[in-house]
Coordinates of C-alpha atoms in Angstrom, one line a residue:
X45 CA 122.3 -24.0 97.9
X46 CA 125.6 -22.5 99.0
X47 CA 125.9 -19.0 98.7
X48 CA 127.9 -18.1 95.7
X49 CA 128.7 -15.0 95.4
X50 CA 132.5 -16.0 96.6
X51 CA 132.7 -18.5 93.7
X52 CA 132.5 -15.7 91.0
X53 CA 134.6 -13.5 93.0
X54 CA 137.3 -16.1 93.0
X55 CA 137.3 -16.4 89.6
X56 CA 137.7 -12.5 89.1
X57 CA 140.7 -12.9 91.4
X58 CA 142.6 -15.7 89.3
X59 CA 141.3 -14.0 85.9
X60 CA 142.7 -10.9 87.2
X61 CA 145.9 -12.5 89.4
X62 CA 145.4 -9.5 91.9
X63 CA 142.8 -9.1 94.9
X64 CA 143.1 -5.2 94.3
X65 CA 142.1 -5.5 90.7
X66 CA 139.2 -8.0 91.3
X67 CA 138.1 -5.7 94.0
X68 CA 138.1 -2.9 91.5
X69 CA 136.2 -4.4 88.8
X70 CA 133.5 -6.0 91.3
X71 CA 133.1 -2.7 93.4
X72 CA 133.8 -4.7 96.5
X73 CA 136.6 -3.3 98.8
X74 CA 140.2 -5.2 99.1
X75 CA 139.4 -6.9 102.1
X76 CA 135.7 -8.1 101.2
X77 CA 137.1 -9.8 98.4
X78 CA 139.8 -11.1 100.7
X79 CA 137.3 -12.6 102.9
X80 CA 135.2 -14.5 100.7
X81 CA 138.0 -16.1 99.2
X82 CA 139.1 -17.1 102.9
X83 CA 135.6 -18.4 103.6
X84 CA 135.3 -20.2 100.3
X85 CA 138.8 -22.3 100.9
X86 CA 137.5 -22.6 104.7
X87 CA 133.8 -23.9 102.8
X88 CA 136.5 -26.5 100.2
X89 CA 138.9 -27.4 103.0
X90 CA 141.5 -26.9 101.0
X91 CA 143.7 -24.0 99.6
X92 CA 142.9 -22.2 96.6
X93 CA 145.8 -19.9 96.4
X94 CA 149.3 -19.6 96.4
X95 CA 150.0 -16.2 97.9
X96 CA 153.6 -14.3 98.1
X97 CA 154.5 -10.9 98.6
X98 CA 155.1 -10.8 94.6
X99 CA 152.8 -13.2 92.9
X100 CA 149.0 -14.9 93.3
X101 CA 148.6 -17.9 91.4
X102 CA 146.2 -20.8 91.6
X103 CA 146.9 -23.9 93.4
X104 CA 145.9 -26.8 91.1
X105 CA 142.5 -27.1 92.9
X106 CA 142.3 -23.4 92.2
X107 CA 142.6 -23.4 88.9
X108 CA 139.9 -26.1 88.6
X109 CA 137.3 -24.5 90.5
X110 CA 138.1 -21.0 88.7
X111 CA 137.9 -22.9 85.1
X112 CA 134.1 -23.6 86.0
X113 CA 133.3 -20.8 87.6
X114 CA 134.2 -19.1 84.8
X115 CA 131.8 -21.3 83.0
X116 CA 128.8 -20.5 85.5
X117 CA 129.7 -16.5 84.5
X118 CA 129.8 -16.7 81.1
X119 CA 126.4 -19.1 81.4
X120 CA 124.9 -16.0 83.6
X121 CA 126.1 -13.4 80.8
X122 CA 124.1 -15.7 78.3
X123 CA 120.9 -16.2 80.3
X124 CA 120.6 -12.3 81.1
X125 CA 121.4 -11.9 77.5
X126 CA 118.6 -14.1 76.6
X127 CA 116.0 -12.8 78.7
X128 CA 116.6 -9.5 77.0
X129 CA 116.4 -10.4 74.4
X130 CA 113.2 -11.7 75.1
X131 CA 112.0 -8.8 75.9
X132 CA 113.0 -6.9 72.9
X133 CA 111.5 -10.1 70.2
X134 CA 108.0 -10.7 70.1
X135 CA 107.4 -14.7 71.5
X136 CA 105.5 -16.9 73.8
X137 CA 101.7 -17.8 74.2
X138 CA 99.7 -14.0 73.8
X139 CA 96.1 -14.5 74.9
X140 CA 93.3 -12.1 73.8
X141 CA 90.0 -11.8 74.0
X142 CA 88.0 -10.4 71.2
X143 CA 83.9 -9.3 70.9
X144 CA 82.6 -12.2 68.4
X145 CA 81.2 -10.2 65.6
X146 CA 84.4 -7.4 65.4
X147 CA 86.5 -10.3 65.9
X148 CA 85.0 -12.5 63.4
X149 CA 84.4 -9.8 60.3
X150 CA 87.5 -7.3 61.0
X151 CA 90.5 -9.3 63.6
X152 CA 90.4 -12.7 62.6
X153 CA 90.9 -12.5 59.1
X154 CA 94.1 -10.7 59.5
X155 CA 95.5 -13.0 61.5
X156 CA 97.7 -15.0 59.0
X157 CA 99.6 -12.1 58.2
X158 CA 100.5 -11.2 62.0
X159 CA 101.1 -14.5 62.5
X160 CA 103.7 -14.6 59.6
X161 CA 105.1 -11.6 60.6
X162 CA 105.6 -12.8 64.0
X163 CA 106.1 -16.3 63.9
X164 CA 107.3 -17.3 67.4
X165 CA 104.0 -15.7 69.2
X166 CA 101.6 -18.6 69.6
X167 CA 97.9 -16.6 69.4
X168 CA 95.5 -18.3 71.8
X169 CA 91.7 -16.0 70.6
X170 CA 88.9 -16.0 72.9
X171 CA 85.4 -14.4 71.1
X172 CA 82.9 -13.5 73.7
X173 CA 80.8 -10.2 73.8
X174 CA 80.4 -10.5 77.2
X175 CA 82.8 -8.2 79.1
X176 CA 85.7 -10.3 80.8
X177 CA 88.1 -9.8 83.8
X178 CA 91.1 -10.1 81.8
X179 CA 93.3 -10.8 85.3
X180 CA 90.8 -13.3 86.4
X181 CA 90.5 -15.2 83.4
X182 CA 94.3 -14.9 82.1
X183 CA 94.1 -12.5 79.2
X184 CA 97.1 -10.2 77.9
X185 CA 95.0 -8.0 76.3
X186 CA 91.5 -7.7 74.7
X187 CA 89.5 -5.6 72.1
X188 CA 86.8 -3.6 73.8
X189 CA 83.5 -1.5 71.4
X190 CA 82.2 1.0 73.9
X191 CA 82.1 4.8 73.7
X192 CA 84.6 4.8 76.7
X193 CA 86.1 1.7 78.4
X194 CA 86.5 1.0 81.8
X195 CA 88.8 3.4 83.6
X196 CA 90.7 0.9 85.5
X197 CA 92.2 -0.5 82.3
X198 CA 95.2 0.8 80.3
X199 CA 93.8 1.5 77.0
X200 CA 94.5 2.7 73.5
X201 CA 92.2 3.5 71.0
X202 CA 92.5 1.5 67.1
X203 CA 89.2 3.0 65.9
X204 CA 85.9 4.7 65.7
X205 CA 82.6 3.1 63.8
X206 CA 79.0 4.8 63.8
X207 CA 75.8 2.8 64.4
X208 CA 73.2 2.5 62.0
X209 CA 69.4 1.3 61.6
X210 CA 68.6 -1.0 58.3
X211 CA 66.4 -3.5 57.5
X212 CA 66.2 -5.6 53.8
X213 CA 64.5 -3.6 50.6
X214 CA 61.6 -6.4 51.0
X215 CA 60.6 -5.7 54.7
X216 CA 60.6 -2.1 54.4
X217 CA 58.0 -2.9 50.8
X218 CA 56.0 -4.9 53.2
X219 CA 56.1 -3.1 56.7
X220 CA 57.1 0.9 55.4
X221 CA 59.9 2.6 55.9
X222 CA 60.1 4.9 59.0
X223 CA 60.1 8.7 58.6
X224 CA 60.6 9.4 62.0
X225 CA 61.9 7.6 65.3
X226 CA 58.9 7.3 66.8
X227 CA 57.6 5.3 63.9
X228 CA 60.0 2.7 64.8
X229 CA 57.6 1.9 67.6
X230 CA 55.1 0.5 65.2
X231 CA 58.1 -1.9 63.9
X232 CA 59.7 -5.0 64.7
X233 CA 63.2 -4.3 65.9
X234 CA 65.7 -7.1 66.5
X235 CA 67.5 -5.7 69.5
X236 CA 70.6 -6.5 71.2
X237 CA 70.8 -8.3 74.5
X238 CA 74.3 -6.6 75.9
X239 CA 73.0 -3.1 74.3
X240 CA 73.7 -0.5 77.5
X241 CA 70.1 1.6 76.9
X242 CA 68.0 -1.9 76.8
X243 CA 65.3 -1.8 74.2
X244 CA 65.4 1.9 73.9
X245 CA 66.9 3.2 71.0
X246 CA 69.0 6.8 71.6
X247 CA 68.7 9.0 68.0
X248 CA 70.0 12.6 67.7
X249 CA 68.4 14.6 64.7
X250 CA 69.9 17.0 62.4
X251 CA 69.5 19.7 64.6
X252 CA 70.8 17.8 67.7
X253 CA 67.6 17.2 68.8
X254 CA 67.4 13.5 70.7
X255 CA 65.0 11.0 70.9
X256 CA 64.4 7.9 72.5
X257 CA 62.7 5.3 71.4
X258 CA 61.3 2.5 73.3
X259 CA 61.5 -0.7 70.6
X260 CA 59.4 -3.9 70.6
X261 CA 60.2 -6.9 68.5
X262 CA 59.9 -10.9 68.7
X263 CA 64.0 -11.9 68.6
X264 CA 67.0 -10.6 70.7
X265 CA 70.3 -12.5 70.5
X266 CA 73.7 -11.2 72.1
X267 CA 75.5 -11.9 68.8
X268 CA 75.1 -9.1 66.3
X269 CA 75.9 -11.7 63.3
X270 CA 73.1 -13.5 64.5
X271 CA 70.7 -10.3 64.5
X272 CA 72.3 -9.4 61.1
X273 CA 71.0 -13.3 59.5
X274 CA 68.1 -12.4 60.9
X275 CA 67.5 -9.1 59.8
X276 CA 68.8 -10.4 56.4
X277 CA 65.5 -12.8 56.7
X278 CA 63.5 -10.3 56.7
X279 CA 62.8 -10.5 60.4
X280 CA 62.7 -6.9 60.8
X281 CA 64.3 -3.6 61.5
X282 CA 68.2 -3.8 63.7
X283 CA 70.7 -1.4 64.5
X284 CA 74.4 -2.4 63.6
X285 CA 77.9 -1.4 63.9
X286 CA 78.8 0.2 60.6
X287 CA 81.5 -2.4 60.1
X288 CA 79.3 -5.2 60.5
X289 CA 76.8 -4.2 57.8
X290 CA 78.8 -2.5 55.3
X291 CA 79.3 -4.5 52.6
X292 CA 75.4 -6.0 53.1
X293 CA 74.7 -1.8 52.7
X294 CA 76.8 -1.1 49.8
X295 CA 75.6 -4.4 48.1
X296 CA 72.0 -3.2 48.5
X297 CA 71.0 -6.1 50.7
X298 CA 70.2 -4.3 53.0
X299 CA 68.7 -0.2 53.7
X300 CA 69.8 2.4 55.9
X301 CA 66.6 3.8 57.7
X302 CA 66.6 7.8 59.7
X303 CA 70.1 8.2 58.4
X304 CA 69.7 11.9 59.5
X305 CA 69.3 10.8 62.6
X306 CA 72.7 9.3 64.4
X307 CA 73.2 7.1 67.1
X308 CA 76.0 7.1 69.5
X309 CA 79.2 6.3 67.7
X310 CA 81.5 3.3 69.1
X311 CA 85.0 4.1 69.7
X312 CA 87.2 0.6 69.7
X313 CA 89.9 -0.2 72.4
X314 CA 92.9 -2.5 72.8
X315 CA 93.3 -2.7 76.6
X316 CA 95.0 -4.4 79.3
X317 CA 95.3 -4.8 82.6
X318 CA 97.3 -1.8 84.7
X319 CA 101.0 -2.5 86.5
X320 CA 101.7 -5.0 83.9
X321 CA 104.6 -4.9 82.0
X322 CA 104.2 -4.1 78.1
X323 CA 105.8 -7.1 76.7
X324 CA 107.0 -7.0 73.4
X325 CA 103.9 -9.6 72.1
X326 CA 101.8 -7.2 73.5
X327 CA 102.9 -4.1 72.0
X328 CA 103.3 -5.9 68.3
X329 CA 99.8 -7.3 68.6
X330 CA 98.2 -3.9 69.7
X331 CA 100.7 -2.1 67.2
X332 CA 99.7 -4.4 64.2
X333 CA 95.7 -3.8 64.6
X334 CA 96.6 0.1 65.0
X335 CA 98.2 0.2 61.8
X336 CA 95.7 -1.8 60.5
X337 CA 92.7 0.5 61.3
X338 CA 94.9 3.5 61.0
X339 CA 93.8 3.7 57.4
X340 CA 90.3 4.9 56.3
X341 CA 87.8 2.2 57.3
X342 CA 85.0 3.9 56.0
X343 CA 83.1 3.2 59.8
X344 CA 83.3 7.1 60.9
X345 CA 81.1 9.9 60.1
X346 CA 84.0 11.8 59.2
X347 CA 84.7 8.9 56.4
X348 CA 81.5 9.2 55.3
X349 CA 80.9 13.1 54.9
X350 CA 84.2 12.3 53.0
X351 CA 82.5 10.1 50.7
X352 CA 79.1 11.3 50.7

C-alpha cells in the first residue's frame, strides 16, 4: 500500500487553498507539505495544482482526488470516533471464570439483570473450582475465594464470608454433637478435595487459642454443593462457606457445630491478569458484583455480631 500520508495532506491544501495554512494546521513545515504534494503528482503522473503567484486551485484531477480524500478523512474521524467510543460503552464477548458453588448460589442468579443492563456484552461463564491461568486459557477476569489471592494478579476485593461446621439435626441425634474440636476426630467429616490444610481442620477458640484437627470421613468431592447434598443426607459432619449454607442454617436443616470456635474467614476476589487494559466490560462486570455484595450479606462475622 502506497504511503498516504501525502493524500490527506493534499486535501488540507485544496480545503485550505494555501500551502502555508495546510502546513499550519498539520504541524508540518511549508516546504514538507510542498514536497509531498510534488511527490504525490510525480506518484499520479499528472498535475494536481494550478499554482500562481496569487492563487492555488485544483486542476480538475485535483479536485477529484481531494473530494475522496476528504472522504478517507472524515472515514478516519469516524473510525477513531468509534473505537472510543468503544472504550467508553460496555460490548463484546467478556469471559469469566467463576468457582462452581459461589458461582452457582450467589453470581449466576444475577446475571439477567447485568445482562439487561448491559445488553451488548455477550457473557461467556466458565464454573470450575480449580484455579485457572486466566492468560492461558483466555479469561478477562475471574472470581477467586481465598484469604489472599495470588500476587501476580490485579485484584479487588467484592466480599468476605466466614466458614462454618454443621451437620443435619438427625445426625448429630444419632452420632452426638461435638463439644470440642478434638471430638470431631471421632466423626465423619465430608472434606473438601481443593481445601489448602488437607483433611485437617484449623479452629481458633474464644480465647484465640487454635486447634487442629486431623478429620476422617468416607466421601470427599471438590464441589462444595455436592458435600452440602451430602451432608444434607445425613452423611455426616462438613465445613461450608457461610453463603453456601445459609438459608439450609436459618431453615433449620441443618446445625451449626463449635460456633465458638472460627475457622479462617474467606475474603472473595474479582481478578485479572496484570498490563491488561481495563476495558469498559471489565470494569461494569467487576463494578456490578461490587455493588452487589456491597450491601450486608450476612456472610461476615461482623454481620453476624450485628445480628446476633
Amino acid at each position: 500500500m502506497e504511503h498516504v500520508a501525502p493524500y490527506f495532506t493534499f486535501a488540507e491544501v485544496v480545503r485550505t487553498g494555501s500551502f502555508t495554512v495546510a502546513a499550519k494546521t498539520l504541524g508540518l513545515s511549508k516546504a514538507t507539505v510542498s514536497k509531498q504534494v510534488m511527490l504525490l503528482e510525480s506518484t499520479l503522473g499528472v498535475r494536481l495544482l494550478h499554482r500562481t503567484t496569487r492563487k492555488l486551485s485544483p486542476t480538475a484531477e485535483g479536485r477529484a482526488l481531494a473530494t475522496r480524500c476528504q472522504r478517507m478523512t472524515e472515514e478516519l474521524e469516524a473510525a477513531k470516533a468509534e473505537v472510543l467510543l468503544l472504550r467508553r460503552k460496555p460490548r463484546g464477548r467478556l469471559r469469566v471464570s467463576l468457582p462452581m458453588t459461589f458461582g452457582l448460589m450467589q453470581v449466576v442468579p444475577a446475571m439477567p439483570e447485568f445482562l439487561e443492563r448491559y445488553p451488548e456484552i455477550d457473557l461467556d461463564i466458565q464454573l470450575d473450582d480449580r484455579v485457572v491461568d486466566l492468560v492461558e486459557h483466555g479469561f478477562d477476569v475471574c472470581i477467586r475465594i481465598a484469604q489472599m489471592p495470588d500476587s501476580s494478579l490485579v485484584a479487588r476485593k467484592l466480599a468476605s464470608s466466614r466458614r462454618v461446621i454443621c451437620a443435619t439435626p438427625a445426625y448429630l441425634n444419632r452420632h452426638g454433637t461435638p463439644r470440642r474440636p478434638e471430638d470431631l476426630r471421632q466423626h465423619r467429616c465430608v472434606q473438601y478435595t481443593y481445601l489448602a490444610s488437607g483433611t485437617a481442620w484449623k479452629l481458633r477458640g474464644p480465647n484465640g487459642e487454635e486447634s487442629l484437627v486431623e478429620t476422617t470421613g468416607p466421601f470427599q468431592a471438590n464441589s462444595s454443593l455436592a458435600l452440602k447434598t451430602a451432608v444434607l443426607g445425613h452423611a455426616g459432619i462438613g465445613q461450608f462457606p457461610l453463603f453456601a449454607v445459609a438459608e439450609e442454617l436459618k431453615g433449620g436443616q441443618l446445625v451449626e457445630v463449635l460456633a465458638d470456635h472460627a475457622l479462617p474467614d474467606l475474603s472473595i476476589w474479582a481478578v485479572h491478569a496484570p498490563g491488561r487494559t481495563i476495558t469498559p466490560k471489565i470494569r461494569a462486570w467487576v463494578d456490578f458484583l461490587a455493588r452487589r455484595f456491597a450491601s450486608d450479606t450476612g456472610w461476615s462475622h461482623d454481620a453476624a455480631a450485628k445480628h446476633g
